[in-house]
Amino acid sequence: FRSLEKDLQLPQSGLARVRDCNDRDDVTVPFDIRASGFALFTVAAECRSLVLELEPFEPVVVSRVLRRGEQSLGELVLRAAATADVRVTRDPGGEIISGATVEMMAMGDADRASKPVIVAQSLTNEAGWAHFAALPPYRELRATAKSTDGNRSDAAALRLSPREVGLIDPLRVGESAALIIDAQIDEAFLARFPSTRVAALYITPIDPFRESEKLQRNVSGEEVRFGPLAEGEWLVSALVMVTKTSYAPFDLGSIV
C-alpha cells in the first residue's frame, strides 16, 4: 500500500472482506501492514468481490474473482476516505425506521459486465441514521435500505471526494408490492411438444445496482408469487423445458 495523503500514515492493520462465495458464507480476514506498506494475508478464493478496509483511507474494491493460487494484488495507491450519513424513513408518512440495513454499493471496475460490489453496510439507529465512516471517493455509489419487515428503498446515488461528508436525507422505504404470474404454454405449441412446461420464473430489477434482489421461483403448475418487491421496473423471464433434455430461456418483458 502507498498513501497519497501527506498527513495520513498507513494504518497498522486492516480487514479483508470477501462476498458472494460459491461454497461458503462471506469471509472476513484481519491482516497486518508492515512499516514498508507491505501486507500478506490469506483469503478465500473464487469469491466475486474483495473489499479491503483501511480506515481512515478509502476501502479498496477488487471486483474481479480471485483465483486459487493468486499471489499478488500489486501496488495499491490510497486516498483519504469519504464519509456519509443516511437517514431512513417510511414512505408515505415519513416515519423514522430504526434497525434498517443500509448497503452502500459501487459498480465493479473489472470490466463493463462487472456486477455491483457491496462496499459497506450499516444499521440505522433509533433516530433512523446510518453512518458510513469510510467510503471510496470518485466512484458512483448507490445507497439502498431494507427494513426489518422486508420492504426496500429505491437506490440513491452518491459521488464523493476524499474527506467529503455525504448526506442522504431521507432515503425513503416505500410499501412493498407483490407480483403473481400464471405461466401458460401456448396451446398450438403444446400440441406439437406435449411435454413442454415452464420450469422456472425469474424477475430481475432493471437497475444493475439492485442485482442482489434477483429472484427465482420453480414452477409446479400453480400461480407463482413474488414478494415483497421494491417499487421499480422488473424484467420477467422464464426457463422452459421443451423436452426432458432441452431447455430454452424466454424474456417475457418488463413490469413496473
Coordinates of N, CA and C in Angstrom, one line a residue:
F1 N 0.8 -1.2 0.0 CA 0.0 0.0 0.0 C 0.9 1.2 0.0
R2 N 0.4 2.3 -0.7 CA 1.1 3.6 -0.7 C 0.1 4.7 -0.6
S3 N 0.4 5.7 0.3 CA -0.5 6.7 0.6 C -0.3 7.9 -0.3
L4 N -1.4 8.6 -0.8 CA -1.3 9.8 -1.5 C -1.5 11.0 -0.6
E5 N -1.8 10.7 0.7 CA -2.0 11.8 1.7 C -0.8 12.0 2.6
K6 N -0.2 13.2 2.5 CA 1.0 13.5 3.3 C 0.7 13.5 4.8
D7 N -0.5 13.9 5.2 CA -0.8 14.0 6.6 C -1.4 12.7 7.2
L8 N -1.5 11.6 6.5 CA -2.1 10.4 7.0 C -1.0 9.3 6.8
Q9 N -0.8 8.6 7.9 CA 0.1 7.4 7.9 C -0.7 6.2 7.6
L10 N -0.1 5.2 7.0 CA -0.8 4.0 6.8 C -1.2 3.3 8.1
P11 N -2.4 2.7 8.2 CA -2.7 2.0 9.4 C -1.8 0.8 9.6
Q12 N -1.8 0.3 10.8 CA -1.0 -0.9 11.1 C -1.8 -2.2 10.8
S13 N -3.1 -2.1 10.5 CA -3.8 -3.3 10.3 C -5.0 -2.9 9.4
G14 N -5.7 -4.0 8.9 CA -6.9 -3.8 8.0 C -7.7 -5.0 8.0
L15 N -8.8 -5.0 7.3 CA -9.7 -6.1 7.2 C -10.0 -6.4 5.7
A16 N -9.9 -7.7 5.4 CA -10.2 -8.1 4.0 C -11.6 -8.8 4.1
R17 N -12.6 -8.3 3.3 CA -13.9 -9.0 3.3 C -14.2 -9.5 1.9
V18 N -14.5 -10.8 1.8 CA -14.9 -11.4 0.5 C -16.4 -11.8 0.6
R19 N -17.1 -11.5 -0.5 CA -18.5 -11.8 -0.5 C -18.9 -12.6 -1.8
D20 N -20.1 -13.2 -1.7 CA -20.6 -13.9 -2.9 C -19.7 -15.1 -3.2
C21 N -19.4 -15.9 -2.2 CA -18.5 -17.1 -2.4 C -19.4 -18.3 -2.8
N22 N -18.9 -19.1 -3.7 CA -19.7 -20.2 -4.2 C -20.1 -21.2 -3.1
D23 N -19.2 -21.6 -2.2 CA -19.4 -22.7 -1.3 C -19.2 -22.3 0.1
R24 N -19.3 -21.0 0.5 CA -19.1 -20.6 1.9 C -19.8 -19.3 2.1
D25 N -20.0 -18.9 3.3 CA -20.5 -17.6 3.7 C -19.5 -16.6 3.4
D26 N -19.9 -15.3 3.5 CA -18.9 -14.2 3.4 C -17.8 -14.4 4.5
V27 N -16.6 -14.0 4.1 CA -15.4 -14.3 5.0 C -14.7 -12.9 5.2
T28 N -14.4 -12.7 6.5 CA -13.6 -11.5 6.9 C -12.3 -12.0 7.5
V29 N -11.2 -11.4 7.0 CA -9.8 -11.8 7.5 C -9.1 -10.5 7.9
P30 N -8.6 -10.5 9.1 CA -7.7 -9.3 9.5 C -6.3 -9.5 9.0
F31 N -5.6 -8.4 8.7 CA -4.2 -8.5 8.3 C -3.4 -7.3 8.9
D32 N -2.1 -7.5 9.0 CA -1.2 -6.5 9.4 C -0.5 -5.8 8.3
I33 N -0.2 -4.6 8.4 CA 0.6 -3.8 7.4 C 1.9 -3.4 8.0
R34 N 2.9 -3.9 7.3 CA 4.3 -3.6 7.8 C 4.7 -2.1 7.6
A35 N 5.8 -1.7 8.2 CA 6.3 -0.3 8.0 C 6.5 0.0 6.6
S36 N 6.9 -1.0 5.8 CA 7.2 -0.8 4.4 C 5.9 -0.6 3.5
G37 N 4.7 -0.9 4.2 CA 3.5 -0.8 3.4 C 3.1 -2.1 2.9
F38 N 3.9 -3.2 3.1 CA 3.6 -4.5 2.5 C 2.7 -5.3 3.5
A39 N 1.7 -5.9 2.9 CA 0.8 -6.7 3.7 C 0.6 -8.1 3.1
L40 N 0.6 -9.1 3.9 CA 0.4 -10.5 3.5 C -0.7 -11.1 4.2
F41 N -1.7 -11.7 3.5 CA -2.8 -12.3 4.1 C -3.4 -13.4 3.2
T42 N -4.1 -14.4 3.8 CA -4.7 -15.5 3.1 C -6.2 -15.3 3.1
V43 N -6.9 -15.4 2.0 CA -8.3 -15.1 1.9 C -8.9 -16.1 1.0
A44 N -10.2 -16.4 1.1 CA -10.9 -17.4 0.3 C -10.9 -17.0 -1.1
A45 N -10.7 -18.0 -2.0 CA -10.7 -17.8 -3.4 C -12.1 -18.1 -4.0
E46 N -12.2 -17.7 -5.3 CA -13.4 -18.0 -6.1 C -14.6 -17.2 -5.5
C47 N -14.4 -16.1 -4.8 CA -15.5 -15.2 -4.4 C -15.6 -14.0 -5.4
R48 N -16.7 -13.4 -5.5 CA -17.0 -12.5 -6.6 C -16.4 -11.1 -6.3
S49 N -16.2 -10.8 -5.0 CA -15.7 -9.4 -4.7 C -14.8 -9.5 -3.5
L50 N -13.9 -8.5 -3.4 CA -13.0 -8.4 -2.2 C -12.9 -6.9 -1.9
V51 N -13.2 -6.6 -0.6 CA -13.1 -5.2 -0.2 C -12.1 -5.1 1.0
L52 N -11.0 -4.3 0.8 CA -10.0 -4.1 1.8 C -10.3 -2.8 2.6
E53 N -10.6 -3.0 3.9 CA -10.9 -1.8 4.8 C -9.7 -1.3 5.5
L54 N -9.3 -0.1 5.3 CA -8.1 0.5 5.9 C -8.3 1.9 6.4
E55 N -9.3 2.1 7.3 CA -9.6 3.5 7.8 C -8.3 4.1 8.4
P56 N -8.1 5.4 8.1 CA -9.0 6.4 7.6 C -8.9 6.5 6.0
F57 N -8.3 5.5 5.4 CA -8.2 5.6 3.9 C -9.4 4.9 3.3
E58 N -9.5 5.2 2.0 CA -10.7 4.6 1.3 C -10.6 3.1 1.3
P59 N -11.7 2.4 1.3 CA -11.7 0.9 1.1 C -11.3 0.6 -0.4
V60 N -10.5 -0.4 -0.5 CA -10.1 -0.8 -1.8 C -11.1 -1.9 -2.3
V61 N -11.6 -1.7 -3.5 CA -12.7 -2.6 -4.1 C -12.0 -3.3 -5.2
V62 N -12.0 -4.7 -5.0 CA -11.5 -5.6 -6.1 C -12.7 -6.4 -6.6
S63 N -13.2 -6.0 -7.7 CA -14.5 -6.6 -8.2 C -14.3 -7.9 -9.0
R64 N -13.0 -8.2 -9.4 CA -12.8 -9.5 -10.1 C -12.7 -10.6 -9.2
V65 N -12.9 -11.8 -9.7 CA -12.8 -13.0 -8.9 C -11.4 -13.4 -8.6
L66 N -11.0 -13.6 -7.4 CA -9.6 -14.1 -7.1 C -9.5 -15.6 -7.3
R67 N -8.5 -16.0 -8.0 CA -8.4 -17.4 -8.3 C -7.5 -18.1 -7.3
R68 N -7.6 -19.4 -7.2 CA -6.8 -20.2 -6.3 C -5.3 -20.0 -6.7
G69 N -4.5 -19.8 -5.8 CA -3.0 -19.7 -6.1 C -2.6 -18.3 -6.4
E70 N -3.5 -17.4 -6.6 CA -3.1 -16.0 -7.0 C -2.3 -15.4 -5.8
Q71 N -1.2 -14.7 -6.1 CA -0.3 -14.3 -5.1 C -0.1 -12.8 -4.9
S72 N -0.6 -12.0 -5.8 CA -0.4 -10.6 -5.7 C -1.5 -9.7 -6.2
L73 N -1.8 -8.7 -5.5 CA -2.8 -7.7 -5.9 C -2.1 -6.4 -6.5
G74 N -0.7 -6.5 -6.5 CA 0.0 -5.3 -7.0 C 0.2 -4.2 -6.0
E75 N 0.6 -3.0 -6.4 CA 0.7 -1.9 -5.6 C -0.6 -1.1 -5.6
L76 N -1.2 -0.8 -4.4 CA -2.4 -0.1 -4.3 C -2.2 1.3 -3.7
V77 N -2.6 2.3 -4.4 CA -2.4 3.7 -4.0 C -3.7 4.2 -3.3
L78 N -3.5 4.7 -2.1 CA -4.7 5.0 -1.3 C -4.9 6.5 -1.1
R79 N -6.2 7.0 -1.2 CA -6.6 8.3 -0.9 C -7.4 8.3 0.4
A80 N -7.6 9.5 1.0 CA -8.4 9.6 2.2 C -9.8 9.2 1.9
A81 N -10.5 8.5 2.8 CA -11.8 8.1 2.6 C -12.8 9.2 2.7
A82 N -14.0 9.0 2.1 CA -15.1 9.9 2.3 C -16.0 9.3 3.4
T83 N -16.9 10.1 3.9 CA -17.9 9.6 4.9 C -19.3 10.0 4.4
A84 N -20.3 9.3 5.0 CA -21.7 9.7 4.7 C -22.6 9.3 5.8
D85 N -23.7 10.0 5.9 CA -24.8 9.7 6.8 C -26.1 9.6 6.0
V86 N -26.9 8.6 6.4 CA -28.1 8.3 5.6 C -29.2 8.2 6.7
R87 N -30.3 8.9 6.4 CA -31.5 8.8 7.3 C -32.6 8.1 6.5
V88 N -33.1 7.0 7.2 CA -34.1 6.2 6.5 C -35.5 6.5 7.1
T89 N -36.5 6.7 6.2 CA -37.8 7.0 6.7 C -38.8 6.1 5.8
R90 N -40.0 6.1 6.3 CA -41.1 5.3 5.6 C -41.9 6.2 4.7
D91 N -42.2 5.7 3.5 CA -43.0 6.5 2.6 C -44.2 5.7 2.2
P92 N -45.4 6.2 2.4 CA -45.7 7.6 2.9 C -45.7 7.7 4.4
G93 N -45.7 8.9 4.9 CA -45.8 9.1 6.3 C -44.6 9.7 6.9
G94 N -43.4 9.4 6.4 CA -42.2 10.0 7.0 C -41.7 9.4 8.3
E95 N -42.3 8.3 8.7 CA -41.9 7.6 10.0 C -40.4 7.2 9.9
I96 N -39.7 7.5 11.0 CA -38.3 7.1 11.1 C -38.2 5.6 11.2
I97 N -37.3 4.9 10.6 CA -37.1 3.5 10.6 C -35.8 3.2 11.3
S98 N -35.8 2.6 12.5 CA -34.6 2.1 13.1 C -34.4 0.6 12.8
G99 N -33.1 0.2 12.9 CA -32.8 -1.2 12.7 C -32.8 -1.6 11.2
A100 N -33.0 -0.6 10.3 CA -32.9 -0.9 8.9 C -31.5 -1.2 8.4
T101 N -31.3 -2.1 7.5 CA -30.0 -2.4 6.9 C -29.7 -1.5 5.7
V102 N -28.7 -0.7 5.8 CA -28.4 0.2 4.6 C -27.1 -0.3 4.0
E103 N -27.2 -0.6 2.7 CA -26.0 -1.0 1.9 C -25.5 0.1 1.0
M104 N -24.2 0.3 1.0 CA -23.6 1.2 0.0 C -22.9 0.3 -1.0
M105 N -23.2 0.5 -2.3 CA -22.7 -0.3 -3.3 C -21.9 0.5 -4.4
A106 N -20.9 -0.1 -5.0 CA -20.2 0.6 -6.0 C -20.1 -0.4 -7.2
M107 N -20.2 0.2 -8.4 CA -20.1 -0.6 -9.6 C -18.7 -1.2 -9.7
G108 N -18.7 -2.5 -10.1 CA -17.4 -3.1 -10.3 C -16.5 -2.5 -11.4
D109 N -15.2 -2.6 -11.2 CA -14.4 -1.9 -12.2 C -13.5 -2.9 -13.0
A110 N -13.8 -4.2 -12.9 CA -13.0 -5.2 -13.6 C -13.3 -5.1 -15.1
D111 N -14.5 -5.0 -15.5 CA -14.9 -4.8 -16.9 C -16.3 -4.2 -16.9
R112 N -16.8 -4.0 -18.1 CA -18.2 -3.4 -18.2 C -19.3 -4.3 -17.7
A113 N -19.1 -5.6 -17.7 CA -20.1 -6.5 -17.3 C -20.0 -6.8 -15.8
S114 N -19.1 -6.1 -15.1 CA -19.0 -6.3 -13.6 C -20.3 -6.0 -12.9
K115 N -20.6 -6.8 -11.9 CA -21.7 -6.5 -11.1 C -21.4 -5.6 -9.9
P116 N -22.4 -4.9 -9.3 CA -22.1 -4.0 -8.2 C -21.5 -4.8 -7.0
V117 N -20.7 -4.1 -6.2 CA -20.0 -4.7 -5.1 C -20.5 -4.0 -3.8
I118 N -20.8 -4.7 -2.8 CA -21.2 -4.1 -1.5 C -19.9 -3.5 -0.9
V119 N -19.8 -2.2 -0.7 CA -18.6 -1.6 -0.2 C -18.8 -1.5 1.4
A120 N -20.0 -1.3 1.9 CA -20.1 -1.1 3.3 C -21.6 -1.4 3.7
Q121 N -21.8 -1.8 4.9 CA -23.2 -2.0 5.4 C -23.3 -1.3 6.8
S122 N -24.5 -0.8 7.1 CA -24.7 -0.1 8.4 C -26.1 -0.3 8.8
L123 N -26.4 -0.3 10.1 CA -27.8 -0.3 10.6 C -28.2 1.1 11.1
T124 N -29.4 1.4 10.9 CA -29.9 2.7 11.4 C -30.2 2.7 12.9
N125 N -29.9 3.8 13.5 CA -30.0 3.9 15.0 C -31.5 4.3 15.3
E126 N -31.8 4.6 16.6 CA -33.1 5.0 17.0 C -33.6 6.2 16.3
A127 N -32.7 7.1 15.8 CA -33.1 8.3 15.1 C -33.2 8.0 13.6
G128 N -33.0 6.8 13.1 CA -33.1 6.5 11.7 C -31.8 6.8 10.9
W129 N -30.7 7.1 11.6 CA -29.5 7.4 10.9 C -28.5 6.2 10.8
A130 N -27.9 6.0 9.6 CA -26.8 5.1 9.4 C -25.6 5.8 9.0
H131 N -24.5 5.5 9.7 CA -23.2 6.2 9.4 C -22.2 5.3 8.7
F132 N -21.6 5.9 7.7 CA -20.5 5.2 7.0 C -19.2 6.0 7.1
A133 N -18.3 5.3 7.8 CA -17.0 6.0 8.2 C -16.0 6.0 7.1
A134 N -16.1 5.1 6.1 CA -15.0 5.0 5.1 C -15.7 4.6 3.8
L135 N -15.7 5.5 2.8 CA -16.3 5.2 1.5 C -15.3 5.6 0.4
P136 N -15.2 4.9 -0.7 CA -14.3 5.2 -1.7 C -14.7 6.5 -2.5
P137 N -13.8 7.4 -2.6 CA -14.1 8.7 -3.4 C -14.0 8.4 -4.9
Y138 N -14.6 9.3 -5.7 CA -14.6 9.3 -7.1 C -15.2 8.1 -7.7
R139 N -16.1 7.5 -7.0 CA -16.8 6.3 -7.6 C -18.3 6.6 -7.5
E140 N -19.1 6.0 -8.4 CA -20.5 6.1 -8.3 C -21.0 5.1 -7.3
L141 N -21.6 5.7 -6.2 CA -22.1 4.8 -5.1 C -23.6 4.9 -5.1
R142 N -24.2 3.8 -4.7 CA -25.7 3.8 -4.5 C -26.0 3.2 -3.1
A143 N -26.9 3.9 -2.5 CA -27.4 3.5 -1.1 C -28.8 2.9 -1.2
T144 N -29.0 1.8 -0.6 CA -30.3 1.2 -0.6 C -30.6 0.8 0.9
A145 N -31.8 0.8 1.3 CA -32.2 0.4 2.7 C -33.2 -0.7 2.6
K146 N -33.1 -1.6 3.6 CA -34.1 -2.7 3.8 C -34.6 -2.7 5.2
S147 N -35.9 -2.5 5.4 CA -36.4 -2.5 6.8 C -36.5 -3.9 7.3
T148 N -36.8 -4.1 8.6 CA -36.9 -5.4 9.2 C -38.1 -6.2 8.7
D149 N -39.1 -5.5 8.1 CA -40.3 -6.2 7.6 C -40.1 -6.6 6.1
G150 N -38.9 -6.4 5.6 CA -38.5 -6.8 4.2 C -38.8 -5.8 3.1
N151 N -39.3 -4.6 3.4 CA -39.5 -3.6 2.4 C -38.2 -2.9 2.1
R152 N -38.0 -2.5 0.9 CA -36.8 -1.9 0.4 C -37.0 -0.5 -0.2
S153 N -36.0 0.3 -0.2 CA -36.0 1.6 -0.8 C -35.5 1.6 -2.2
D154 N -35.8 2.6 -3.0 CA -35.1 2.8 -4.2 C -33.6 3.1 -3.9
A155 N -32.8 3.1 -4.9 CA -31.4 3.4 -4.8 C -31.2 4.9 -4.9
A156 N -30.4 5.5 -4.0 CA -30.0 6.9 -4.0 C -28.5 7.0 -4.4
A157 N -28.2 7.9 -5.4 CA -26.9 8.0 -5.9 C -26.0 8.9 -5.1
L158 N -24.7 8.7 -5.1 CA -23.8 9.5 -4.3 C -22.4 9.4 -5.0
R159 N -21.8 10.5 -5.1 CA -20.4 10.5 -5.6 C -19.6 11.6 -4.7
L160 N -18.5 11.1 -4.1 CA -17.9 11.9 -3.1 C -16.4 12.2 -3.5
S161 N -15.8 13.2 -2.9 CA -14.4 13.4 -3.0 C -13.7 13.0 -1.7
P162 N -12.4 12.8 -1.7 CA -11.7 12.5 -0.4 C -12.1 13.4 0.7
R163 N -12.3 12.9 1.9 CA -12.7 13.7 3.1 C -14.0 14.3 3.1
E164 N -14.7 14.2 2.0 CA -16.1 14.9 1.9 C -17.1 14.1 2.7
V165 N -18.0 14.8 3.3 CA -19.1 14.2 4.1 C -20.4 14.2 3.3
G166 N -20.8 13.1 2.9 CA -22.1 13.0 2.1 C -23.3 12.8 3.0
L167 N -24.4 13.2 2.4 CA -25.7 13.2 3.2 C -26.8 12.7 2.3
I168 N -27.6 11.7 2.7 CA -28.8 11.3 2.0 C -29.9 11.4 3.1
D169 N -30.8 12.4 2.9 CA -31.8 12.6 3.9 C -33.1 13.2 3.2
P170 N -34.2 12.4 3.1 CA -34.2 11.0 3.6 C -34.0 10.0 2.4
L171 N -33.8 8.7 2.8 CA -33.8 7.6 2.0 C -35.1 6.9 2.3
R172 N -36.1 6.9 1.4 CA -37.4 6.5 1.7 C -37.7 5.0 1.3
V173 N -38.2 4.3 2.3 CA -38.6 2.9 2.1 C -40.1 2.9 1.8
G174 N -40.5 2.5 0.6 CA -41.9 2.5 0.3 C -42.6 1.2 0.6
E175 N -43.9 1.2 0.5 CA -44.6 0.0 0.7 C -44.3 -1.0 -0.4
S176 N -44.3 -2.3 0.0 CA -43.8 -3.3 -0.9 C -45.0 -3.7 -1.9
A177 N -44.6 -4.3 -3.0 CA -45.6 -4.8 -4.0 C -45.4 -6.3 -4.1
A178 N -46.4 -7.0 -4.7 CA -46.3 -8.4 -5.0 C -46.6 -8.6 -6.5
L179 N -46.0 -9.6 -7.1 CA -46.2 -9.9 -8.5 C -46.7 -11.4 -8.6
I180 N -47.8 -11.7 -9.1 CA -48.3 -13.0 -9.3 C -48.3 -13.4 -10.8
I181 N -47.7 -14.5 -11.1 CA -47.5 -14.9 -12.5 C -48.2 -16.3 -12.7
D182 N -49.1 -16.3 -13.7 CA -49.7 -17.6 -14.1 C -49.1 -18.0 -15.5
A183 N -48.1 -18.8 -15.5 CA -47.4 -19.1 -16.7 C -48.0 -20.2 -17.5
Q184 N -48.4 -20.0 -18.7 CA -49.1 -21.0 -19.5 C -48.3 -21.1 -20.9
I185 N -48.3 -22.4 -21.4 CA -47.7 -22.6 -22.7 C -48.8 -22.5 -23.7
D186 N -48.5 -21.9 -24.8 CA -49.4 -21.7 -26.0 C -49.9 -23.1 -26.4
E187 N -51.2 -23.1 -26.6 CA -51.8 -24.4 -26.9 C -51.3 -25.0 -28.2
A188 N -51.1 -24.2 -29.2 CA -50.6 -24.7 -30.5 C -49.2 -25.3 -30.3
F189 N -48.4 -24.6 -29.5 CA -47.0 -25.1 -29.3 C -47.1 -26.4 -28.5
L190 N -48.0 -26.4 -27.5 CA -48.2 -27.6 -26.7 C -48.6 -28.8 -27.4
A191 N -49.4 -28.6 -28.5 CA -49.9 -29.7 -29.4 C -48.7 -30.4 -30.1
R192 N -47.7 -29.6 -30.4 CA -46.5 -30.1 -31.1 C -45.5 -30.7 -30.2
F193 N -45.4 -30.1 -29.0 CA -44.4 -30.6 -28.0 C -45.2 -30.8 -26.7
P194 N -45.9 -31.9 -26.5 CA -46.8 -32.1 -25.3 C -46.0 -32.2 -24.0
S195 N -44.7 -32.4 -24.0 CA -44.0 -32.5 -22.7 C -43.5 -31.1 -22.2
T196 N -43.8 -30.1 -23.0 CA -43.3 -28.8 -22.6 C -43.9 -28.2 -21.4
R197 N -43.1 -27.6 -20.5 CA -43.6 -27.0 -19.3 C -42.7 -25.9 -18.9
V198 N -43.2 -24.9 -18.1 CA -42.4 -23.8 -17.6 C -41.7 -24.4 -16.3
A199 N -40.4 -24.4 -16.3 CA -39.6 -25.0 -15.2 C -39.4 -23.9 -14.1
A200 N -39.1 -22.7 -14.5 CA -38.7 -21.7 -13.5 C -39.0 -20.3 -14.0
L201 N -39.3 -19.4 -13.1 CA -39.5 -18.0 -13.5 C -38.5 -17.1 -12.7
Y202 N -38.1 -16.0 -13.3 CA -37.1 -15.1 -12.8 C -37.6 -13.7 -12.9
I203 N -37.3 -12.9 -11.9 CA -37.6 -11.4 -12.0 C -36.3 -10.7 -11.6
T204 N -35.9 -9.8 -12.3 CA -34.6 -9.1 -12.1 C -34.8 -7.6 -12.2
P205 N -34.4 -6.8 -11.2 CA -34.5 -5.3 -11.3 C -33.7 -4.8 -12.5
I206 N -34.3 -3.8 -13.2 CA -33.6 -3.2 -14.4 C -32.4 -2.5 -13.9
D207 N -32.4 -1.9 -12.7 CA -31.3 -1.1 -12.2 C -30.2 -2.2 -11.8
P208 N -29.0 -2.1 -12.4 CA -28.0 -3.1 -12.1 C -27.5 -3.0 -10.7
F209 N -27.7 -1.9 -10.0 CA -27.2 -1.8 -8.6 C -28.1 -2.6 -7.7
R210 N -29.3 -3.1 -8.2 CA -30.2 -3.9 -7.4 C -30.1 -5.4 -7.8
E211 N -29.0 -5.8 -8.4 CA -28.8 -7.1 -8.9 C -29.1 -8.2 -7.8
S212 N -28.7 -7.8 -6.6 CA -28.9 -8.8 -5.5 C -30.3 -9.1 -5.2
E213 N -31.3 -8.3 -5.7 CA -32.7 -8.6 -5.5 C -33.3 -9.5 -6.5
K214 N -32.5 -10.0 -7.4 CA -33.0 -11.0 -8.4 C -33.6 -12.2 -7.7
L215 N -34.8 -12.6 -8.2 CA -35.5 -13.7 -7.5 C -35.8 -14.8 -8.5
Q216 N -35.8 -16.1 -8.0 CA -36.2 -17.2 -8.9 C -37.2 -18.1 -8.1
R217 N -38.2 -18.6 -8.9 CA -39.2 -19.5 -8.3 C -39.3 -20.7 -9.3
N218 N -39.3 -21.9 -8.8 CA -39.6 -23.0 -9.6 C -41.1 -23.1 -9.7
V219 N -41.5 -23.6 -10.9 CA -42.9 -23.7 -11.2 C -43.5 -25.1 -11.1
S220 N -44.5 -25.3 -10.4 CA -45.1 -26.6 -10.2 C -46.6 -26.7 -10.7
G221 N -46.9 -25.9 -11.6 CA -48.2 -25.9 -12.2 C -49.2 -24.9 -11.6
E222 N -48.8 -24.2 -10.6 CA -49.7 -23.2 -10.0 C -49.2 -21.8 -10.2
E223 N -50.0 -20.9 -9.8 CA -49.5 -19.5 -9.9 C -48.3 -19.3 -9.0
V224 N -47.4 -18.4 -9.5 CA -46.1 -18.2 -8.7 C -46.2 -16.7 -8.2
R225 N -45.9 -16.6 -6.9 CA -46.0 -15.3 -6.3 C -44.6 -14.8 -5.9
F226 N -44.3 -13.6 -6.3 CA -43.0 -12.9 -5.9 C -43.3 -11.8 -5.0
G227 N -42.6 -11.7 -3.9 CA -42.8 -10.6 -3.0 C -42.2 -10.8 -1.6
P228 N -41.9 -9.8 -0.8 CA -42.2 -8.4 -1.1 C -41.2 -7.8 -2.1
L229 N -41.7 -6.9 -3.0 CA -40.8 -6.3 -4.0 C -40.8 -4.8 -3.8
A230 N -39.6 -4.3 -4.0 CA -39.5 -2.8 -4.0 C -40.1 -2.2 -5.3
E231 N -40.6 -1.0 -5.2 CA -41.1 -0.4 -6.4 C -40.0 -0.2 -7.4
G232 N -40.4 -0.2 -8.7 CA -39.5 0.0 -9.8 C -39.8 -0.9 -10.9
E233 N -38.9 -1.0 -11.9 CA -39.2 -1.8 -13.1 C -38.4 -3.1 -13.0
W234 N -39.1 -4.2 -13.3 CA -38.6 -5.5 -13.1 C -38.6 -6.2 -14.5
L235 N -37.6 -7.0 -14.8 CA -37.6 -7.8 -16.0 C -38.0 -9.2 -15.7
V236 N -39.0 -9.8 -16.4 CA -39.5 -11.1 -16.2 C -39.0 -12.0 -17.2
S237 N -38.5 -13.2 -16.8 CA -38.0 -14.2 -17.8 C -38.4 -15.6 -17.3
A238 N -38.3 -16.6 -18.2 CA -38.7 -17.9 -17.8 C -37.7 -18.9 -18.4
L239 N -37.6 -20.1 -17.8 CA -36.8 -21.2 -18.3 C -37.9 -22.3 -18.6
V240 N -37.9 -22.6 -19.9 CA -38.9 -23.6 -20.4 C -38.3 -24.9 -20.8
M241 N -38.8 -26.0 -20.3 CA -38.4 -27.3 -20.6 C -39.2 -27.8 -21.8
V242 N -38.5 -28.0 -22.9 CA -39.2 -28.4 -24.2 C -39.2 -29.9 -24.2
T243 N -38.1 -30.5 -24.0 CA -38.0 -32.0 -23.8 C -37.3 -32.3 -22.5
K244 N -37.1 -33.5 -22.2 CA -36.5 -33.9 -20.9 C -35.1 -33.4 -20.9
T245 N -34.4 -33.2 -22.0 CA -33.0 -32.8 -22.0 C -32.8 -31.4 -22.7
S246 N -33.9 -30.7 -23.1 CA -33.8 -29.5 -23.8 C -34.5 -28.4 -23.0
Y247 N -33.8 -27.3 -22.7 CA -34.3 -26.1 -22.0 C -34.1 -24.9 -22.9
A248 N -35.0 -23.9 -22.8 CA -34.9 -22.7 -23.6 C -35.3 -21.5 -22.7
P249 N -34.5 -20.4 -22.6 CA -34.8 -19.2 -21.9 C -35.7 -18.3 -22.7
F250 N -36.6 -17.6 -22.0 CA -37.5 -16.7 -22.7 C -37.6 -15.4 -21.9
D251 N -37.5 -14.3 -22.6 CA -37.7 -13.0 -21.9 C -39.2 -12.6 -22.1
L252 N -39.9 -12.3 -21.0 CA -41.3 -12.1 -21.1 C -41.7 -10.6 -20.9
G253 N -40.6 -9.8 -21.0 CA -40.9 -8.3 -20.9 C -40.7 -7.8 -19.5
S254 N -41.1 -6.5 -19.3 CA -40.8 -5.9 -18.0 C -42.2 -5.4 -17.5
I255 N -42.2 -5.2 -16.2 CA -43.4 -4.7 -15.5 C -42.9 -3.7 -14.4
V256 N -43.7 -2.7 -14.2 CA -43.4 -1.7 -13.2 C -44.3 -1.9 -12.0

